PDB file of C-alpha atoms in Angstrom:
ATOM      1  CA  UNK Y  55      83.461 149.527 166.010  1.00 40.00           C
ATOM      2  CA  UNK Y  56      81.595 147.078 163.800  1.00 45.00           C
ATOM      3  CA  UNK Y  57      78.621 145.462 165.374  1.00 47.00           C
ATOM      4  CA  UNK Y  58      78.936 141.666 165.657  1.00 48.00           C
ATOM      5  CA  UNK Y  59      76.519 139.811 163.435  1.00 54.00           C
ATOM      6  CA  UNK Y  60      73.883 137.855 165.227  1.00 64.00           C
ATOM      7  CA  UNK Y  61      74.460 134.166 165.143  1.00 71.00           C
ATOM      8  CA  UNK Y  62      71.521 132.286 163.646  1.00 70.00           C
ATOM      9  CA  UNK Y  63      70.475 128.851 164.698  1.00 75.00           C
ATOM     10  CA  UNK Y  64      70.345 125.903 162.312  1.00 75.00           C
ATOM     11  CA  UNK Y  65      66.574 126.050 162.430  1.00 70.00           C
ATOM     12  CA  UNK Y  66      66.557 129.666 161.276  1.00 70.00           C
ATOM     13  CA  UNK Y  67      68.948 128.906 158.394  1.00 72.00           C
ATOM     14  CA  UNK Y  68      66.841 125.938 157.325  1.00 75.00           C
ATOM     15  CA  UNK Y  69      63.672 128.045 157.483  1.00 70.00           C
ATOM     16  CA  UNK Y  70      65.248 130.701 155.252  1.00 73.00           C
ATOM     17  CA  UNK Y  71      66.247 128.048 152.699  1.00 74.00           C
ATOM     18  CA  UNK Y  72      62.738 126.629 152.726  1.00 75.00           C
ATOM     19  CA  UNK Y  73      61.315 130.096 152.165  1.00 72.00           C
ATOM     20  CA  UNK Y  74      63.770 130.675 149.264  1.00 71.00           C
ATOM     21  CA  UNK Y  75      62.803 127.412 147.614  1.00 76.00           C
ATOM     22  CA  UNK Y  76      59.076 128.037 148.025  1.00 73.00           C
ATOM     23  CA  UNK Y  77      57.550 131.168 149.497  1.00 74.00           C
ATOM     24  CA  UNK Y  78      53.852 130.493 150.124  1.00 76.00           C
ATOM     25  CA  UNK Y  79      53.125 134.186 150.754  1.00 77.00           C
ATOM     26  CA  UNK Y  80      54.377 135.472 147.373  1.00 75.00           C
ATOM     27  CA  UNK Y  81      54.027 132.067 145.678  1.00 73.00           C
ATOM     28  CA  UNK Y  82      57.613 132.276 144.392  1.00 78.00           C
ATOM     29  CA  UNK Y  83      59.783 129.292 143.511  1.00 78.00           C
ATOM     30  CA  UNK Y  84      63.542 129.906 143.801  1.00 77.00           C
ATOM     31  CA  UNK Y  85      62.856 133.631 143.975  1.00 72.00           C
ATOM     32  CA  UNK Y  86      60.672 133.846 140.857  1.00 79.00           C
ATOM     33  CA  UNK Y  87      56.956 133.702 140.198  1.00 82.00           C
ATOM     34  CA  UNK Y  88      55.421 131.274 137.783  1.00 77.00           C
ATOM     35  CA  UNK Y  89      54.990 134.021 135.184  1.00 82.00           C
ATOM     36  CA  UNK Y  90      58.687 134.920 135.416  1.00 84.00           C
ATOM     37  CA  UNK Y  91      59.745 131.292 135.009  1.00 86.00           C
ATOM     38  CA  UNK Y  92      57.384 130.893 132.062  1.00 87.00           C
ATOM     39  CA  UNK Y  93      58.849 133.900 130.269  1.00 89.00           C
ATOM     40  CA  UNK Y  94      62.407 132.641 130.808  1.00 89.00           C
ATOM     41  CA  UNK Y  95      61.541 129.183 129.486  1.00 91.00           C
ATOM     42  CA  UNK Y  96      59.762 130.717 126.509  1.00 93.00           C
ATOM     43  CA  UNK Y  97      62.815 132.846 125.698  1.00 93.00           C
ATOM     44  CA  UNK Y  98      65.214 129.900 125.749  1.00 93.00           C
ATOM     45  CA  UNK Y  99      62.789 127.735 123.779  1.00 94.00           C
ATOM     46  CA  UNK Y 100      62.610 130.360 121.023  1.00 94.00           C
ATOM     47  CA  UNK Y 101      66.356 131.057 121.190  1.00 95.00           C
ATOM     48  CA  UNK Y 102      67.505 127.434 120.886  1.00 96.00           C
ATOM     49  CA  UNK Y 103      64.773 126.663 118.388  1.00 96.00           C
ATOM     50  CA  UNK Y 104      66.144 129.466 116.202  1.00 96.00           C
ATOM     51  CA  UNK Y 105      69.697 128.079 116.521  1.00 96.00           C
ATOM     52  CA  UNK Y 106      68.514 124.558 115.622  1.00 96.00           C
ATOM     53  CA  UNK Y 107      66.640 125.894 112.608  1.00 96.00           C
ATOM     54  CA  UNK Y 108      69.644 127.913 111.465  1.00 96.00           C
ATOM     55  CA  UNK Y 109      71.886 124.845 111.773  1.00 97.00           C
ATOM     56  CA  UNK Y 110      69.399 122.680 109.856  1.00 96.00           C
ATOM     57  CA  UNK Y 111      69.148 125.292 107.093  1.00 95.00           C
ATOM     58  CA  UNK Y 112      72.951 125.521 106.833  1.00 94.00           C
ATOM     59  CA  UNK Y 113      73.270 121.738 106.580  1.00 93.00           C
ATOM     60  CA  UNK Y 114      70.528 121.593 103.940  1.00 92.00           C
ATOM     61  CA  UNK Y 115      72.214 124.262 101.813  1.00 91.00           C
ATOM     62  CA  UNK Y 116      75.567 122.475 102.109  1.00 87.00           C
ATOM     63  CA  UNK Y 117      74.081 119.089 101.150  1.00 85.00           C
ATOM     64  CA  UNK Y 118      72.577 120.606  98.010  1.00 84.00           C
ATOM     65  CA  UNK Y 119      76.114 121.244  96.760  1.00 81.00           C
ATOM     66  CA  UNK Y 120      77.394 117.722  97.509  1.00 78.00           C
ATOM     67  CA  UNK Y 121      77.227 114.974  94.890  1.00 72.00           C
ATOM     68  CA  UNK Y 122      76.306 111.692  96.651  1.00 71.00           C
ATOM     69  CA  UNK Y 123      78.148 109.709  93.984  1.00 68.00           C
ATOM     70  CA  UNK Y 124      81.459 111.549  93.528  1.00 69.00           C
ATOM     71  CA  UNK Y 125      83.549 113.404  96.160  1.00 69.00           C
ATOM     72  CA  UNK Y 126      83.568 117.128  95.530  1.00 68.00           C
ATOM     73  CA  UNK Y 127      87.276 117.541  96.294  1.00 68.00           C
ATOM     74  CA  UNK Y 128      89.648 114.802  95.196  1.00 63.00           C
ATOM     75  CA  UNK Y 129      92.311 116.732  93.322  1.00 58.00           C
ATOM     76  CA  UNK Y 130      94.979 115.745  95.893  1.00 57.00           C
ATOM     77  CA  UNK Y 131      94.517 112.012  95.221  1.00 64.00           C
ATOM     78  CA  UNK Y 132      97.161 111.832  92.535  1.00 73.00           C
ATOM     79  CA  UNK Y 133      98.489 108.488  93.767  1.00 84.00           C
ATOM     80  CA  UNK Y 134      96.300 106.022  95.682  1.00 88.00           C
ATOM     81  CA  UNK Y 135      97.451 104.521  98.943  1.00 88.00           C
ATOM     82  CA  UNK Y 136      98.256 100.867  99.562  1.00 91.00           C
ATOM     83  CA  UNK Y 137      97.500  98.601 102.491  1.00 94.00           C
ATOM     84  CA  UNK Y 138      98.119  95.011 103.521  1.00 96.00           C
ATOM     85  CA  UNK Y 139      95.917  92.178 104.667  1.00 95.00           C
ATOM     86  CA  UNK Y 140      95.756  90.709 107.206  1.00 94.00           C
ATOM     87  CA  UNK Y 141      95.191  93.999 108.962  1.00 90.00           C
ATOM     88  CA  UNK Y 142      97.711  94.183 111.811  1.00 89.00           C
ATOM     89  CA  UNK Y 143      98.690  96.561 114.565  1.00 86.00           C
ATOM     90  CA  UNK Y 144     101.477  98.761 113.287  1.00 88.00           C
ATOM     91  CA  UNK Y 145     101.809  96.808 109.994  1.00 93.00           C
ATOM     92  CA  UNK Y 146     103.610  94.049 111.868  1.00 95.00           C
ATOM     93  CA  UNK Y 147     103.178  90.398 110.862  1.00 96.00           C
ATOM     94  CA  UNK Y 148     104.845  88.273 113.537  1.00 96.00           C
ATOM     95  CA  UNK Y 149     104.119  84.641 114.379  1.00 97.00           C
ATOM     96  CA  UNK Y 150     105.649  81.339 115.451  1.00 97.00           C
ATOM     97  CA  UNK Y 151     105.283  78.501 112.955  1.00 96.00           C
ATOM     98  CA  UNK Y 152     104.920  75.774 115.586  1.00 94.00           C
ATOM     99  CA  UNK Y 153     102.401  77.743 117.688  1.00 95.00           C
ATOM    100  CA  UNK Y 154      99.195  77.940 115.674  1.00 94.00           C
ATOM    101  CA  UNK Y 155      97.566  80.334 118.147  1.00 95.00           C
ATOM    102  CA  UNK Y 156     100.031  83.003 116.974  1.00 95.00           C
ATOM    103  CA  UNK Y 157      98.896  82.873 113.344  1.00 96.00           C
ATOM    104  CA  UNK Y 158      95.334  81.504 113.336  1.00 96.00           C
ATOM    105  CA  UNK Y 159      93.894  85.014 113.623  1.00 96.00           C
ATOM    106  CA  UNK Y 160      95.779  86.001 110.466  1.00 96.00           C
ATOM    107  CA  UNK Y 161      94.216  83.062 108.631  1.00 96.00           C
ATOM    108  CA  UNK Y 162      90.716  83.951 109.833  1.00 96.00           C
ATOM    109  CA  UNK Y 163      91.196  87.577 108.742  1.00 96.00           C
ATOM    110  CA  UNK Y 164      92.316  86.491 105.267  1.00 96.00           C
ATOM    111  CA  UNK Y 165      89.380  84.077 104.931  1.00 96.00           C
ATOM    112  CA  UNK Y 166      86.977  86.863 105.807  1.00 96.00           C
ATOM    113  CA  UNK Y 167      88.612  89.354 103.460  1.00 96.00           C
ATOM    114  CA  UNK Y 168      88.645  86.960 100.486  1.00 96.00           C
ATOM    115  CA  UNK Y 169      85.111  85.633 100.903  1.00 95.00           C
ATOM    116  CA  UNK Y 170      83.635  88.086  98.319  1.00 94.00           C
ATOM    117  CA  UNK Y 171      86.364  86.956  95.892  1.00 96.00           C
ATOM    118  CA  UNK Y 172      85.166  83.330  95.778  1.00 96.00           C
ATOM    119  CA  UNK Y 173      84.988  82.214  92.157  1.00 94.00           C
ATOM    120  CA  UNK Y 174      81.298  81.284  92.454  1.00 94.00           C
ATOM    121  CA  UNK Y 175      80.411  84.686  93.918  1.00 95.00           C
ATOM    122  CA  UNK Y 176      82.368  86.522  91.252  1.00 95.00           C
ATOM    123  CA  UNK Y 177      80.756  84.489  88.453  1.00 94.00           C
ATOM    124  CA  UNK Y 178      77.277  85.249  89.797  1.00 94.00           C
ATOM    125  CA  UNK Y 179      77.723  88.950  90.475  1.00 93.00           C
ATOM    126  CA  UNK Y 180      80.354  90.322  88.121  1.00 94.00           C
ATOM    127  CA  UNK Y 181      81.088  90.402  84.417  1.00 93.00           C
ATOM    128  CA  UNK Y 182      83.812  88.746  82.369  1.00 94.00           C
ATOM    129  CA  UNK Y 183      85.533  91.869  81.054  1.00 94.00           C
ATOM    130  CA  UNK Y 184      87.999  92.255  78.232  1.00 93.00           C
ATOM    131  CA  UNK Y 185      91.499  92.247  79.748  1.00 94.00           C
ATOM    132  CA  UNK Y 186      94.217  94.738  78.875  1.00 93.00           C
ATOM    133  CA  UNK Y 187      92.006  97.824  78.605  1.00 94.00           C
ATOM    134  CA  UNK Y 188      90.080 100.174  80.860  1.00 95.00           C
ATOM    135  CA  UNK Y 189      86.503  99.122  81.512  1.00 94.00           C
ATOM    136  CA  UNK Y 190      84.838 102.465  80.906  1.00 93.00           C
ATOM    137  CA  UNK Y 191      81.075 102.688  81.324  1.00 91.00           C
ATOM    138  CA  UNK Y 192      79.813 106.154  80.347  1.00 87.00           C
ATOM    139  CA  UNK Y 193      76.467 107.374  81.651  1.00 81.00           C
ATOM    140  CA  UNK Y 194      75.244 108.551  78.237  1.00 75.00           C
ATOM    141  CA  UNK Y 195      71.899 110.300  78.718  1.00 69.00           C
ATOM    142  CA  UNK Y 196      71.133 108.946  82.194  1.00 72.00           C
ATOM    143  CA  UNK Y 197      73.329 110.000  85.101  1.00 73.00           C
ATOM    144  CA  UNK Y 198      74.748 107.498  87.587  1.00 75.00           C
ATOM    145  CA  UNK Y 199      73.616 104.364  85.808  1.00 83.00           C
ATOM    146  CA  UNK Y 200      74.607 101.240  87.825  1.00 87.00           C
ATOM    147  CA  UNK Y 201      77.951  99.850  86.645  1.00 91.00           C
ATOM    148  CA  UNK Y 202      79.033  96.276  86.147  1.00 91.00           C
ATOM    149  CA  UNK Y 203      82.157  95.199  88.002  1.00 93.00           C
ATOM    150  CA  UNK Y 204      84.795  92.938  86.479  1.00 95.00           C
ATOM    151  CA  UNK Y 205      85.510  89.533  87.956  1.00 96.00           C
ATOM    152  CA  UNK Y 206      88.524  89.008  90.147  1.00 96.00           C
ATOM    153  CA  UNK Y 207      88.505  85.290  90.990  1.00 95.00           C
ATOM    154  CA  UNK Y 208      90.077  84.199  94.240  1.00 96.00           C
ATOM    155  CA  UNK Y 209      91.835  81.364  92.452  1.00 95.00           C
ATOM    156  CA  UNK Y 210      94.025  83.920  90.640  1.00 95.00           C
ATOM    157  CA  UNK Y 211      96.005  84.234  93.867  1.00 96.00           C
ATOM    158  CA  UNK Y 212      97.399  80.697  93.500  1.00 94.00           C
ATOM    159  CA  UNK Y 213      98.693  79.211  96.764  1.00 94.00           C
ATOM    160  CA  UNK Y 214      97.782  82.480  98.497  1.00 96.00           C
ATOM    161  CA  UNK Y 215      94.079  81.996  97.745  1.00 95.00           C
ATOM    162  CA  UNK Y 216      93.592  79.804 100.797  1.00 93.00           C
ATOM    163  CA  UNK Y 217      91.862  77.108  98.736  1.00 91.00           C
ATOM    164  CA  UNK Y 218      94.397  74.295  99.168  1.00 84.00           C
ATOM    165  CA  UNK Y 219      94.169  71.390 101.607  1.00 88.00           C
ATOM    166  CA  UNK Y 220      95.827  73.307 104.439  1.00 87.00           C
ATOM    167  CA  UNK Y 221      93.897  76.556 103.844  1.00 91.00           C
ATOM    168  CA  UNK Y 222      96.411  78.387 106.029  1.00 94.00           C
ATOM    169  CA  UNK Y 223      97.970  80.706 103.427  1.00 96.00           C
ATOM    170  CA  UNK Y 224     101.393  79.221 104.136  1.00 95.00           C
ATOM    171  CA  UNK Y 225     101.543  80.322 107.773  1.00 96.00           C
ATOM    172  CA  UNK Y 226     101.596  76.754 109.041  1.00 94.00           C
ATOM    173  CA  UNK Y 227     104.652  75.950 106.919  1.00 94.00           C
ATOM    174  CA  UNK Y 228     106.556  79.182 107.485  1.00 95.00           C
ATOM    175  CA  UNK Y 229     105.832  80.479 103.963  1.00 96.00           C
ATOM    176  CA  UNK Y 230     103.259  83.164 104.716  1.00 97.00           C
ATOM    177  CA  UNK Y 231     101.227  85.150 102.235  1.00 97.00           C
ATOM    178  CA  UNK Y 232     100.462  88.837 102.609  1.00 97.00           C
ATOM    179  CA  UNK Y 233      97.815  90.460 100.427  1.00 97.00           C
ATOM    180  CA  UNK Y 234      98.281  93.938  98.972  1.00 96.00           C
ATOM    181  CA  UNK Y 235      95.411  96.135  97.904  1.00 94.00           C
ATOM    182  CA  UNK Y 236      95.323  99.533  96.253  1.00 92.00           C
ATOM    183  CA  UNK Y 237      92.867 101.963  97.814  1.00 91.00           C
ATOM    184  CA  UNK Y 238      89.885 102.901  95.708  1.00 90.00           C
ATOM    185  CA  UNK Y 239      89.914 106.251  93.930  1.00 88.00           C
ATOM    186  CA  UNK Y 240      86.937 107.323  91.808  1.00 87.00           C
ATOM    187  CA  UNK Y 241      87.658 107.856  88.106  1.00 87.00           C
ATOM    188  CA  UNK Y 242      91.286 106.835  88.510  1.00 89.00           C
ATOM    189  CA  UNK Y 243      93.051 105.654  85.328  1.00 92.00           C
ATOM    190  CA  UNK Y 244      96.482 104.303  86.308  1.00 91.00           C
ATOM    191  CA  UNK Y 245      99.276 103.424  83.916  1.00 90.00           C
ATOM    192  CA  UNK Y 246      98.344 105.594  80.935  1.00 90.00           C
ATOM    193  CA  UNK Y 247      97.024 102.562  79.057  1.00 91.00           C
ATOM    194  CA  UNK Y 248     100.136 100.570  79.948  1.00 91.00           C
ATOM    195  CA  UNK Y 249     100.284  97.497  82.176  1.00 90.00           C
ATOM    196  CA  UNK Y 250     100.690  98.028  85.903  1.00 94.00           C
ATOM    197  CA  UNK Y 251     102.001  95.746  88.608  1.00 95.00           C
ATOM    198  CA  UNK Y 252     103.162  95.602  92.220  1.00 96.00           C
ATOM    199  CA  UNK Y 253     106.814  95.011  93.107  1.00 95.00           C
ATOM    200  CA  UNK Y 254     108.081  93.981  96.547  1.00 96.00           C
ATOM    201  CA  UNK Y 255     111.575  93.825  98.001  1.00 95.00           C
ATOM    202  CA  UNK Y 256     113.523  94.176 101.209  1.00 95.00           C
ATOM    203  CA  UNK Y 257     113.512  97.808 102.277  1.00 91.00           C
ATOM    204  CA  UNK Y 258     117.278  97.671 102.764  1.00 89.00           C
ATOM    205  CA  UNK Y 259     119.352  96.117 100.009  1.00 88.00           C
ATOM    206  CA  UNK Y 260     121.680  94.391 102.469  1.00 87.00           C
ATOM    207  CA  UNK Y 261     118.679  92.434 103.844  1.00 90.00           C
ATOM    208  CA  UNK Y 262     117.586  91.019 100.492  1.00 93.00           C
ATOM    209  CA  UNK Y 263     119.506  87.749 100.945  1.00 94.00           C
ATOM    210  CA  UNK Y 264     117.914  87.162 104.350  1.00 95.00           C
ATOM    211  CA  UNK Y 265     114.424  87.825 102.970  1.00 95.00           C
ATOM    212  CA  UNK Y 266     114.908  85.284 100.204  1.00 94.00           C
ATOM    213  CA  UNK Y 267     112.884  84.901  96.994  1.00 94.00           C
ATOM    214  CA  UNK Y 268     109.361  86.285  96.741  1.00 96.00           C
ATOM    215  CA  UNK Y 269     106.481  84.971  94.675  1.00 96.00           C
ATOM    216  CA  UNK Y 270     103.745  87.309  93.472  1.00 97.00           C
ATOM    217  CA  UNK Y 271     100.220  86.327  92.449  1.00 96.00           C
ATOM    218  CA  UNK Y 272      98.798  86.975  89.911  1.00 95.00           C
ATOM    219  CA  UNK Y 273     102.121  86.356  88.147  1.00 95.00           C
ATOM    220  CA  UNK Y 274     104.517  89.309  88.314  1.00 94.00           C
ATOM    221  CA  UNK Y 275     102.093  91.062  90.641  1.00 95.00           C
ATOM    222  CA  UNK Y 276     100.137  92.341  87.656  1.00 96.00           C
ATOM    223  CA  UNK Y 277      96.915  94.333  88.010  1.00 96.00           C
ATOM    224  CA  UNK Y 278      94.815  94.366  84.873  1.00 95.00           C
ATOM    225  CA  UNK Y 279      93.565  97.684  83.506  1.00 96.00           C
ATOM    226  CA  UNK Y 280      90.030  96.288  83.269  1.00 96.00           C
ATOM    227  CA  UNK Y 281      89.502  96.914  87.009  1.00 95.00           C
ATOM    228  CA  UNK Y 282      89.674 100.664  86.381  1.00 94.00           C
ATOM    229  CA  UNK Y 283      88.080 103.114  86.639  1.00 93.00           C
ATOM    230  CA  UNK Y 284      86.109 102.795  89.862  1.00 93.00           C
ATOM    231  CA  UNK Y 285      82.828 104.713  89.873  1.00 90.00           C
ATOM    232  CA  UNK Y 286      81.997 104.801  93.581  1.00 88.00           C
ATOM    233  CA  UNK Y 287      80.150 102.445  95.892  1.00 86.00           C
ATOM    234  CA  UNK Y 288      76.682 103.796  95.049  1.00 85.00           C
ATOM    235  CA  UNK Y 289      76.840 102.828  91.375  1.00 88.00           C
ATOM    236  CA  UNK Y 290      79.658 100.231  91.433  1.00 90.00           C
ATOM    237  CA  UNK Y 291      77.884  98.075  93.980  1.00 86.00           C
ATOM    238  CA  UNK Y 292      79.651  94.725  93.499  1.00 89.00           C
ATOM    239  CA  UNK Y 293      83.088  96.152  92.780  1.00 93.00           C
ATOM    240  CA  UNK Y 294      85.882  94.017  94.200  1.00 91.00           C
ATOM    241  CA  UNK Y 295      89.189  95.783  93.952  1.00 92.00           C
ATOM    242  CA  UNK Y 296      92.128  93.827  92.532  1.00 95.00           C
ATOM    243  CA  UNK Y 297      94.493  92.204  94.999  1.00 96.00           C
ATOM    244  CA  UNK Y 298      98.113  91.100  94.725  1.00 97.00           C
ATOM    245  CA  UNK Y 299      99.532  88.395  96.989  1.00 97.00           C
ATOM    246  CA  UNK Y 300     103.188  88.119  97.953  1.00 97.00           C
ATOM    247  CA  UNK Y 301     104.466  84.856  99.395  1.00 97.00           C
ATOM    248  CA  UNK Y 302     107.699  84.615 101.332  1.00 97.00           C
ATOM    249  CA  UNK Y 303     108.965  81.171 100.403  1.00 95.00           C
ATOM    250  CA  UNK Y 304     112.319  81.097 102.175  1.00 94.00           C
ATOM    251  CA  UNK Y 305     112.601  83.996 104.594  1.00 95.00           C
ATOM    252  CA  UNK Y 306     115.224  83.563 107.304  1.00 95.00           C
ATOM    253  CA  UNK Y 307     113.570  82.631 110.587  1.00 95.00           C
ATOM    254  CA  UNK Y 308     113.944  84.534 113.865  1.00 95.00           C
ATOM    255  CA  UNK Y 309     114.955  87.678 111.994  1.00 94.00           C
ATOM    256  CA  UNK Y 310     113.036  90.903 111.480  1.00 95.00           C
ATOM    257  CA  UNK Y 311     112.420  91.621 107.800  1.00 96.00           C
ATOM    258  CA  UNK Y 312     111.381  95.065 106.617  1.00 96.00           C
ATOM    259  CA  UNK Y 313     109.505  94.766 103.340  1.00 96.00           C
ATOM    260  CA  UNK Y 314     108.333  97.497 100.995  1.00 95.00           C
ATOM    261  CA  UNK Y 315     105.863  97.038  98.146  1.00 95.00           C
ATOM    262  CA  UNK Y 316     105.206  99.639  95.482  1.00 94.00           C
ATOM    263  CA  UNK Y 317     102.686 100.178  92.728  1.00 93.00           C
ATOM    264  CA  UNK Y 318     104.588 100.255  89.462  1.00 93.00           C
ATOM    265  CA  UNK Y 319     102.616 102.285  86.916  1.00 92.00           C
ATOM    266  CA  UNK Y 320     103.527 104.871  84.330  1.00 91.00           C
ATOM    267  CA  UNK Y 321     102.939 108.389  85.626  1.00 86.00           C
ATOM    268  CA  UNK Y 322     102.641 107.472  89.299  1.00 86.00           C
ATOM    269  CA  UNK Y 323     105.096 108.775  91.893  1.00 83.00           C
ATOM    270  CA  UNK Y 324     105.818 106.447  94.786  1.00 84.00           C
ATOM    271  CA  UNK Y 325     108.835 108.262  96.252  1.00 80.00           C
ATOM    272  CA  UNK Y 326     107.102 111.150  98.001  1.00 77.00           C
ATOM    273  CA  UNK Y 327     108.617 111.288 101.489  1.00 76.00           C
ATOM    274  CA  UNK Y 328     105.723 113.427 102.722  1.00 77.00           C
ATOM    275  CA  UNK Y 329     103.288 110.550 102.173  1.00 78.00           C
ATOM    276  CA  UNK Y 330     104.763 107.133 102.882  1.00 78.00           C
ATOM    277  CA  UNK Y 331     101.549 105.357 101.836  1.00 81.00           C
ATOM    278  CA  UNK Y 332     101.177 106.966  98.398  1.00 86.00           C
ATOM    279  CA  UNK Y 333     101.481 104.051  96.010  1.00 90.00           C
ATOM    280  CA  UNK Y 334     103.477 101.992  98.492  1.00 93.00           C
ATOM    281  CA  UNK Y 335     103.353 100.279 101.843  1.00 94.00           C
ATOM    282  CA  UNK Y 336     106.094  99.071 104.180  1.00 94.00           C
ATOM    283  CA  UNK Y 337     105.588  96.391 106.809  1.00 95.00           C
ATOM    284  CA  UNK Y 338     107.563  94.200 109.175  1.00 96.00           C
ATOM    285  CA  UNK Y 339     107.662  90.416 108.937  1.00 96.00           C
ATOM    286  CA  UNK Y 340     109.114  88.035 111.515  1.00 96.00           C
ATOM    287  CA  UNK Y 341     108.800  84.264 111.255  1.00 97.00           C
ATOM    288  CA  UNK Y 342     109.832  82.572 114.487  1.00 96.00           C
ATOM    289  CA  UNK Y 343     110.782  78.911 114.780  1.00 93.00           C
ATOM    290  CA  UNK Y 344     111.478  77.031 117.990  1.00 86.00           C
TER     291      UNK Y 344
END
């Protein structure tokens, strides 16, 4: 028959814990002497120091193979993506004409986005390039020579430049403007020396009448070849990518409109169902009126 264990008092348990934490007879802390603790700490210091050094060496070797000016792998960027401004949640532009609080944030976002495009800023920073041709700037003997960017004046966007008396990009009158920009791709030559432009339409043909006529700025939604190629932000410091504005002049109110805009350029595919942002962008527009 097993012998019953002796019950210990709380004082005895507490005394044993105190002795485990610090034993004055053997001078042990948590069951180990100072020498033992020192050896353990030394081991982990050497071990983690070795791991940190190995990681630093690996990162250094990897960075030696990376060009800071051009991405190493960009062969999949056959067609650049497109995006709209103002930037919205879920590509949804919805507002009420008579309630300015529903569209003022769109106006502020467009003002902020177009500030670098002010004509005075462009004239001071960028060059007047020859239109209708690529603006190539070879390095010659010196690599990564700083490049001059071509001017894209804000005034080229017409009533969508936000420079008129109202400065509301048409939102206050129910004729809103949406800006379209093509994402930057280094050394990208679109169009094969032919003109390129952006086209917009209702995503469903049966909705075209409800969407009404569209106006594109610059005229016909054209993007001049002189804004290509792009050489990267390190050498193309003041580059301002070209923008196309679409204005909805007579869209039916209180109706959801699904709009799709595409980059129209020779040699570019914009019908790849695996990538719905390759050379195109679709967004929703709803103009409410009380």
